Coordinates of C-alpha atoms in Angstrom, one line a residue:
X277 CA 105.0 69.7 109.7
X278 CA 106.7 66.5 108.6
X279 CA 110.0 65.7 110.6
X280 CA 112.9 65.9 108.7
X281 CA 113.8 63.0 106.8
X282 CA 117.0 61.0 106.0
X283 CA 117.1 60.6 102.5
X284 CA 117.9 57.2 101.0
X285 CA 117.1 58.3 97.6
X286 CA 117.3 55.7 94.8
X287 CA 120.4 54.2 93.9
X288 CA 121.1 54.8 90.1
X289 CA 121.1 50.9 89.7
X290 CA 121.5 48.5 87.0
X291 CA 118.6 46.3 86.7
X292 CA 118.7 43.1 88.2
X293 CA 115.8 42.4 86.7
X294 CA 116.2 40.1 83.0
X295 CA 113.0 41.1 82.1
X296 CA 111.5 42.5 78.7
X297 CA 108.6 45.0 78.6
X298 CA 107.6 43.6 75.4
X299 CA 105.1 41.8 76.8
X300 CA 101.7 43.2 77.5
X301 CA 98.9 44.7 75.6
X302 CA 97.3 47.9 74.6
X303 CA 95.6 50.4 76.8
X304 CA 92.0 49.9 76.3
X305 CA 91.2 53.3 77.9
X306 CA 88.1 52.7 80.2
X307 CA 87.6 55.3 82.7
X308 CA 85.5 53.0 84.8
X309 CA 84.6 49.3 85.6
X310 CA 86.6 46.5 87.6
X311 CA 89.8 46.8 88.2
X312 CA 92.0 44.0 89.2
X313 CA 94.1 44.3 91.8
X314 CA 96.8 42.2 92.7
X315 CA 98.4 42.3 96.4
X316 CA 101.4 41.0 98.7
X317 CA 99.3 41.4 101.7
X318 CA 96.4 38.4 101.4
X319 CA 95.5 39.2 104.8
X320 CA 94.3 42.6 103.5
X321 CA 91.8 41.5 101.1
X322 CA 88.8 42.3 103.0
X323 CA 89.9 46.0 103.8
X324 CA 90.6 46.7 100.2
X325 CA 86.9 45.1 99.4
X326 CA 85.1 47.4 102.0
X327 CA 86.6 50.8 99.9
X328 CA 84.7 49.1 96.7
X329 CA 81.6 50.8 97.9
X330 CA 82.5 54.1 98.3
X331 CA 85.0 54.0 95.2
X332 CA 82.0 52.4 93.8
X333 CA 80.0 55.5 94.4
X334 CA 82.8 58.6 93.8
X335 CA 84.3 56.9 90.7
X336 CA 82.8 54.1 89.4
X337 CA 85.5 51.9 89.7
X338 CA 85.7 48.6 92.1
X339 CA 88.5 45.8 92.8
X340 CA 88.6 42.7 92.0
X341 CA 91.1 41.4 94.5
X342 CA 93.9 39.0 94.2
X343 CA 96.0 38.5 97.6
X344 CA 99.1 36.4 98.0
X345 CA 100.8 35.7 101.1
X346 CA 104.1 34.5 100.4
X347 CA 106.1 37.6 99.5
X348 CA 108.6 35.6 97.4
X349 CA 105.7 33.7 94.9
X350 CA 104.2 37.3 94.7
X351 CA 107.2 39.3 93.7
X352 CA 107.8 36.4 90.8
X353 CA 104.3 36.3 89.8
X354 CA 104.4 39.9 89.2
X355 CA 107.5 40.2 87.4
X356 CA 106.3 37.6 85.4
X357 CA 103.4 39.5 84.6
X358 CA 105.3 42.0 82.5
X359 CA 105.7 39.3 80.0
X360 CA 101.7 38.4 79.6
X361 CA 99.0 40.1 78.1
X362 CA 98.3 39.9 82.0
X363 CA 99.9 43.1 83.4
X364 CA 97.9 44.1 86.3
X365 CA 96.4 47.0 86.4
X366 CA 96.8 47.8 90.1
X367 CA 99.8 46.2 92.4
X368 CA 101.5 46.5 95.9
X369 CA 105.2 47.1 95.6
X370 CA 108.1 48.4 97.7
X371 CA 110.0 51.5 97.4
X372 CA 113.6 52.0 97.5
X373 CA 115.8 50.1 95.0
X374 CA 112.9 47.5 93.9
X375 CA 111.2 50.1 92.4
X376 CA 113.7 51.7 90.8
X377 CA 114.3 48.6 88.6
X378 CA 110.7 48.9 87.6
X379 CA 111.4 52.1 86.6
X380 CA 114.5 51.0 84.6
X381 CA 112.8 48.9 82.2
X382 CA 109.8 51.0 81.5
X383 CA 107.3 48.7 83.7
X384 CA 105.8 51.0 85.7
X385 CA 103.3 53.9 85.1
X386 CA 104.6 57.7 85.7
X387 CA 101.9 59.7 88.0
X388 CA 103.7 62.9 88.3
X389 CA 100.5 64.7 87.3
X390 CA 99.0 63.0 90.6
X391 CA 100.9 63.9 92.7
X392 CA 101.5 67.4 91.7
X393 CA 97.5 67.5 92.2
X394 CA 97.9 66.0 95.2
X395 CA 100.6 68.7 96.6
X396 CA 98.6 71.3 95.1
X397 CA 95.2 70.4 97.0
X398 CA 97.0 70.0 100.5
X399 CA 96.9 66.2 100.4
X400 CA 99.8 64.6 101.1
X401 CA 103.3 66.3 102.2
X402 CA 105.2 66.8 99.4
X403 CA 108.5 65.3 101.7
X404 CA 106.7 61.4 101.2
X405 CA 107.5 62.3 97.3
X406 CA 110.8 62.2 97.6
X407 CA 110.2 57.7 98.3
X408 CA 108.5 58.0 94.1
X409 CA 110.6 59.9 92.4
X410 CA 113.3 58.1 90.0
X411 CA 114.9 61.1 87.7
X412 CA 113.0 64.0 88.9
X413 CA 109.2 62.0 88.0
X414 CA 107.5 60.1 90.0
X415 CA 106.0 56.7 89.9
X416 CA 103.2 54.8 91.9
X417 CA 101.2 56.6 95.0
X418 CA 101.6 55.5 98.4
X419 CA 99.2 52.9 99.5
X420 CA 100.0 53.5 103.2
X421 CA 102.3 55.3 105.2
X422 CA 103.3 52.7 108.9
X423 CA 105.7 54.2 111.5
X424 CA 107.4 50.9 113.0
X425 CA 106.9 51.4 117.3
X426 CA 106.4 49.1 119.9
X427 CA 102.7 47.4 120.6
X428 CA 102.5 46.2 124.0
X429 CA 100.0 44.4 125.9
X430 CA 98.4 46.4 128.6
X431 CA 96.9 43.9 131.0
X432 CA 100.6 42.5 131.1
X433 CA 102.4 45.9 131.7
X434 CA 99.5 46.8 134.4
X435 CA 99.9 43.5 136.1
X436 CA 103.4 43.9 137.1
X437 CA 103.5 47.9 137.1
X438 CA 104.6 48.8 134.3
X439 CA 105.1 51.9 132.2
X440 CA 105.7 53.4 128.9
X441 CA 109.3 53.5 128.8
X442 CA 111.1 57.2 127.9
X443 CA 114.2 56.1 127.5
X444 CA 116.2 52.5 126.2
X445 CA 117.4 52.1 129.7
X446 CA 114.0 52.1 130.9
X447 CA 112.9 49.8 128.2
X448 CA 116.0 47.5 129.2
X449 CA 114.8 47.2 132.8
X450 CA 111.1 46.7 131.7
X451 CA 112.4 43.7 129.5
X452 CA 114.5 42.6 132.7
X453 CA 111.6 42.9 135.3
X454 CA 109.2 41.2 132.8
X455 CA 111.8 38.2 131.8
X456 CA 112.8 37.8 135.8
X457 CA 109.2 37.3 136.6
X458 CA 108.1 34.8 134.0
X459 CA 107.2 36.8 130.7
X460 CA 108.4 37.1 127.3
X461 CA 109.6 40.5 126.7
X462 CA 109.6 40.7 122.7
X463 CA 108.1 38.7 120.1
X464 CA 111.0 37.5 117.5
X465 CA 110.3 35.5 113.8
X466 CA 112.9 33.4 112.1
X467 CA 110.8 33.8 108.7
X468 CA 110.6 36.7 106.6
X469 CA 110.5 40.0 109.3
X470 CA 113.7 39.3 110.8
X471 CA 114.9 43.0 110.8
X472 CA 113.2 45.2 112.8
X473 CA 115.1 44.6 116.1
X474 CA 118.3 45.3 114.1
X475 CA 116.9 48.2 112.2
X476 CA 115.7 49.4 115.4
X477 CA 119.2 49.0 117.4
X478 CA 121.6 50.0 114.6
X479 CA 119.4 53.2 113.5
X480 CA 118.6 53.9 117.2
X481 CA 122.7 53.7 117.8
X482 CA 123.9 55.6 114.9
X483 CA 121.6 56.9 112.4
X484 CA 124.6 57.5 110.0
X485 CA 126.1 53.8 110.5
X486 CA 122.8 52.6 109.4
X487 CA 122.7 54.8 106.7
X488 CA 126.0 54.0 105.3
X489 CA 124.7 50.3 105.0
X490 CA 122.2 51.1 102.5
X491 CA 124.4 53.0 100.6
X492 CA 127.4 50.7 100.5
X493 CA 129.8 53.3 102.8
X494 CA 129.6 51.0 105.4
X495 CA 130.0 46.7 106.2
X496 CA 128.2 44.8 107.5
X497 CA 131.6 43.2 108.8
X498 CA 131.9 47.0 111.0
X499 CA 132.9 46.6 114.5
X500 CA 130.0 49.0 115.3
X501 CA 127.6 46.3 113.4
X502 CA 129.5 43.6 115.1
X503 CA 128.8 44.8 118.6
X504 CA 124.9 45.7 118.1
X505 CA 124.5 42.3 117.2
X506 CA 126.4 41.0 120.2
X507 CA 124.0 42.9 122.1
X508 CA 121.4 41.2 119.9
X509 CA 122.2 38.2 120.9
X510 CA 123.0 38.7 124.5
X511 CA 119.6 39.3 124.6
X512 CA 118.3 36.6 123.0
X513 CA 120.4 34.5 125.5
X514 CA 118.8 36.4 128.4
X515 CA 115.4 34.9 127.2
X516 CA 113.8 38.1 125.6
X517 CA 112.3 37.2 122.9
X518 CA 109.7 34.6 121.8
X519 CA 109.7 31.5 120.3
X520 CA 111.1 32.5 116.5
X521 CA 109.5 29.1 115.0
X522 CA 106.3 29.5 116.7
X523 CA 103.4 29.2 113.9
X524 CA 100.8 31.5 116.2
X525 CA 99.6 34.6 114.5
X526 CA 101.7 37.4 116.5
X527 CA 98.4 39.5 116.8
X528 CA 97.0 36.5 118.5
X529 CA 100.6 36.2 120.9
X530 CA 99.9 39.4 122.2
X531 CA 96.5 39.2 123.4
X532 CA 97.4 35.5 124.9
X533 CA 100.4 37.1 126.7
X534 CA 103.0 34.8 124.6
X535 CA 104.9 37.5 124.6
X536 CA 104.5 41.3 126.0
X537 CA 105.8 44.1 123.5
X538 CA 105.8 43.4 119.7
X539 CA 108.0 45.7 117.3
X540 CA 105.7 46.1 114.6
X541 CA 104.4 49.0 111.8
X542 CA 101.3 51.2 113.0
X543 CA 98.9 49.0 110.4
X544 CA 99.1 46.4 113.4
X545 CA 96.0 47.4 114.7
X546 CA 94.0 46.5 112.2
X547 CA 95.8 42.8 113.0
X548 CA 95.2 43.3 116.7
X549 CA 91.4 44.9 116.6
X550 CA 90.7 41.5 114.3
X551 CA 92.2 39.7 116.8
X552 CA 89.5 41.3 119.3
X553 CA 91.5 43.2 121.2
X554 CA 90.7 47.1 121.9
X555 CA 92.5 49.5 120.9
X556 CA 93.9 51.8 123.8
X557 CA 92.4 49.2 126.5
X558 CA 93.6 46.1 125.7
X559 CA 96.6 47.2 124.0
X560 CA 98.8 50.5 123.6
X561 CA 101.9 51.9 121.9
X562 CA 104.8 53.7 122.1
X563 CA 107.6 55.2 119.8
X564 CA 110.6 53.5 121.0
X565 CA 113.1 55.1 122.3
X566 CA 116.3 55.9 121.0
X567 CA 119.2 53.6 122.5
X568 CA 122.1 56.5 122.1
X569 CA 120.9 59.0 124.6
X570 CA 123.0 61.4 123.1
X571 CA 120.9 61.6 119.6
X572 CA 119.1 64.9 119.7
X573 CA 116.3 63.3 117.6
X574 CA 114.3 60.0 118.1
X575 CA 115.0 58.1 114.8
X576 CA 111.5 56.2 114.2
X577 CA 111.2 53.8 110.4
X578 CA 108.7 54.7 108.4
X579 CA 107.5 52.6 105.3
X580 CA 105.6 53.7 102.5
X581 CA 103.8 50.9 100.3
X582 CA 103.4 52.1 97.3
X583 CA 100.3 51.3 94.9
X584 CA 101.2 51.1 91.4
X585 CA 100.3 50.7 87.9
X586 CA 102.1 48.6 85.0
X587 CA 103.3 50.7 82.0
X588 CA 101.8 47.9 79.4
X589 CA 98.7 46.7 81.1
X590 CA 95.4 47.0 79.6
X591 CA 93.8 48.8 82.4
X592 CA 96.8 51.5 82.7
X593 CA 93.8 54.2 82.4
X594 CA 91.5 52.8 84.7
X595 CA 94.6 52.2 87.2
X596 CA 95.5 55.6 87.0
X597 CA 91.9 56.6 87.4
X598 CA 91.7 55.0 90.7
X599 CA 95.2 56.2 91.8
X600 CA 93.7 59.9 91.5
X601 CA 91.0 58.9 93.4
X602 CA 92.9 57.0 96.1
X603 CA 95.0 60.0 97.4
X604 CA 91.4 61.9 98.1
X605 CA 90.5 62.7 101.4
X606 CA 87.5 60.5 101.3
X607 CA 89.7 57.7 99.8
X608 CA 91.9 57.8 102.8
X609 CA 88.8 58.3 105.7
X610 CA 87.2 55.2 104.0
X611 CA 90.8 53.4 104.2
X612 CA 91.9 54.5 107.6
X613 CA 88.2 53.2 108.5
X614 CA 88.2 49.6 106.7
X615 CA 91.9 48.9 107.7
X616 CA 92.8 51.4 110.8
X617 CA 96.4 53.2 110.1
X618 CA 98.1 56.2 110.0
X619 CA 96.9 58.6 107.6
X620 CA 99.3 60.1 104.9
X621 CA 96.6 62.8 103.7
X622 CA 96.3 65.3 106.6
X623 CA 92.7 66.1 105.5
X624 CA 91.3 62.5 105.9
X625 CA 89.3 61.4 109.5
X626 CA 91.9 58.7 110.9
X627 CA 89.6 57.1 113.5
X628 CA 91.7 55.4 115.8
X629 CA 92.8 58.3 118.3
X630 CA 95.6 56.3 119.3
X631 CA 96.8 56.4 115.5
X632 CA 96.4 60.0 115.3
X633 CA 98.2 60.7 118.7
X634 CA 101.0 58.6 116.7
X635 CA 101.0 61.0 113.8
X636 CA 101.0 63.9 115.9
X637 CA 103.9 63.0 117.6
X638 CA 106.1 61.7 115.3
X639 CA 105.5 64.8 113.1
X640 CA 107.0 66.8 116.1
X641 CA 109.9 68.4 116.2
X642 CA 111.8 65.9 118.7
X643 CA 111.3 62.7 116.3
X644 CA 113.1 61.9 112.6
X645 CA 111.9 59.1 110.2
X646 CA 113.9 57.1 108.5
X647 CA 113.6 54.5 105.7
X648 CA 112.1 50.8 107.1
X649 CA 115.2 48.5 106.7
X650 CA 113.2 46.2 103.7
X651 CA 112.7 49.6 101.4
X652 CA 116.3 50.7 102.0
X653 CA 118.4 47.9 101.5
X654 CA 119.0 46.7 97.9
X655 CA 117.0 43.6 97.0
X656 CA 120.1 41.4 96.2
X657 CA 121.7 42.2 100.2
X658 CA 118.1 42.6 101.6
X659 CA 117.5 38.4 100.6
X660 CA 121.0 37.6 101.7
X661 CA 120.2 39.4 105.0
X662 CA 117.3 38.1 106.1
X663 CA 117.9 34.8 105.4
X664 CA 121.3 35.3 107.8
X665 CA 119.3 36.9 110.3
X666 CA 117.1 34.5 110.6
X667 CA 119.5 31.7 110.9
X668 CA 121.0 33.8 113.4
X669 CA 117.6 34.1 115.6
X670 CA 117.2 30.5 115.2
X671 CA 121.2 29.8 116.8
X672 CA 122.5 32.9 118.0
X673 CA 126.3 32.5 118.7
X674 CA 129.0 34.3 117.1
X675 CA 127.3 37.3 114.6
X676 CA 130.6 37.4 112.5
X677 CA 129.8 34.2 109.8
X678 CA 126.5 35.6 109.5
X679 CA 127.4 39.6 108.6
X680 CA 130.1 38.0 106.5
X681 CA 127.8 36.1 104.5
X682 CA 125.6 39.3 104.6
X683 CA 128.4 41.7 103.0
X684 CA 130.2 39.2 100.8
X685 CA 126.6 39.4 98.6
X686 CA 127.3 43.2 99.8
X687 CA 130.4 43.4 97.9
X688 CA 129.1 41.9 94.7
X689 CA 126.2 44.3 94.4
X690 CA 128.3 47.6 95.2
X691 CA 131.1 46.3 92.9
X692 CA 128.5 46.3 90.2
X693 CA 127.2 49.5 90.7
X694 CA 130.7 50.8 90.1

């Protein structure tokens, strides 16, 4: 049974988006053939290109894959897409309110039928619905489901006798010991993921204060936001995190000791394995835990990538075709296999026991998820945001410029919505 879930639902948005869905071209209706796919996630090219044999073989359909690695160039060259004869037929996208202004202007393909199939055959808890539905239908299927917990390297934590932490004032003196004696604690970026560690400290604090950001009920500019980050940066200052400018694959980090623990989603061990480490030898996880003590659940962030298809593309049929075929339980064996992750459909083999310990637990009755900080947060704040809190890795100080920054784009988006 799936833990119970804080809803950040949608926001009934205006669209930010100025584009047309004139664009585009008709539906040429093949069931089968190539069908190309275009992805945020370059480094995941070769996993989607090991499934092409056994969709190959079920469906007849295979990818032709197209991965970019800067999120910003891909977001553009998709929503640019809408305006070609060039709609892909298959795309990576995020939930939350990016989605929703997909759905807005008609640019994205319903699958309700899917996913009532899906429900119906026992593959996927209907709960992870609730992330693709936009005015009771729902749109895309999930490529992935990643809760976000803590990687650590194993040879470090045995070297100086360590142990999975069970509360956050064990993890506290684990980052102590391990700073006092020479090693970096966390891993830290000043590009691009610059949330987690406050995702993780204001949803492990208050779930409800983190919530209310998302939905406008509460500032950034909060005292209660204003002290997390002092405690943010308190630790920075105590020398816990890694160098945030440092150009070494994090995966790579961990296995050279650069750092010790990594906050990072449950798809890392694909990463990690590439890297040649071993799974549940070399390295290990553990849900973090939650840093009010009094919180009778363990909030953990989930994210949910979705896999959609564009309204107007010429493949729309053959994109759909393969999003049937993708939420299979074969589909998902042959995907947990190629790129190592938590399965969302409970009757596919995951095959990393360390990723289906993860799912076991989390789906237990002491743990809640919670949308991942990037999904949540409306596009407009979420680029304002990470920008500050990357300037504020790179020179913490004072956190009160950088939230104001964060909410004055805050109070322009809200004030719209209105």
């Amino acid at each position: 049974m799936r833990p119970r879930k804080i809803v950040i639902g949608f926001m009934a948005a205006i669209s930010v988006l100025t584009l047309a869905s004139c664009g585009g071209s008709k539906d040429d209706g093949a069931k089968t053939g190539t069908l190309n796919f275009y992805t945020n996630k370059a480094a995941w090219e070769p996993d989607f290109d090991e499934l092409n044999s056994q969709s190959k073989g079920d469906v007849d359909i295979k990818l032709n894959t197209t991965g970019y690695s800067d999120a910003e160039q891909y977001d553009a060259f998709i929503k640019q897409s809408f305006r070609t004869k060039k709609s892909p037929g298959l795309f990576t996208w995020q939930t939350g309110p990016s989605l929703g202004e997909l759905v807005d202007d008609d640019l994205v393909a319903e699958t309700t039928d899917i996913w009532d199939k899906a429900i119906d055959e026992g593959w996927i808890d209907k709960s992870l619905r609730d992330a693709y539905t936009y005015e009771g239908k729902q749109y895309c299927v999930p490529m992935n489901i990643a809760y976000w917990v803590m990687y650590y390297n194993k040879n470090i934590f045995e070297k100086h006798d360590l142990s999975e932490p069970t509360t956050w004032a064990e993890l506290d003196e684990i980052a102590k010991k391990l700073s006092d004696e020479g090693v970096t604690p966390y891993y830290q970026t000043s590009t691009l993921f610059t949330f987690p560690w406050f995702q993780q400290l204001v949803a492990g604090t208050d779930p409800e204060l983190y919530e209310g950001l998302a939905t406008g009920k509460v500032k950034y500019t909060d005292p209660k936001i204003v002290e997390i980050m002092e405690t943010w940066r308190d630790q920075q200052k105590d020398g816990w995190f890694s160098d945030a400018g440092s150009k070494v694959d994090p995966a790579v980090g961990l296995k050279d000791g650069d750092f010790a623990m990594i906050n990072f989603g449950s798809f890392f061990n694909g990463s990690l394995d590439g890297a040649g480490m071993k799974s549940g030898e070399d390295y290990d996880m553990f849900v973090i835990p939650a840093v009010n003590s009094d919180l009778k659940k363990t909030p953990v962030a989930v994210e949910s990538g979705p896999l959609c298809v564009a309204e107007n593309s010429s493949q729309k049929t053959l994109g759909l075709e393969y999003s049937k075929w993708w939420m299979s339980p074969d589909a998902q064996t042959a995907w947990n296999k190629a790129r190592g992750d938590v399965a969302f459909n409970p009757k596919a083999k995951v095959a990393d026991p360390m990723l289906e310990e993860l799912g076991d637990t989390v789906g237990g009755k002491d743990y809640e998820t919670y949308d991942r900080y990037y999904e949540a947060t409306p596009t407009p704040i979420l680029t304002v945001a990470l920008e500050q809190f990357g300037a504020f890795i790179a020179n913490p100080g004072d956190p009160k410029p950088y939230l104001e920054k964060i909410q004055e784009e805050a109070d322009k988006y809200w004030a719209d919505q209105e």
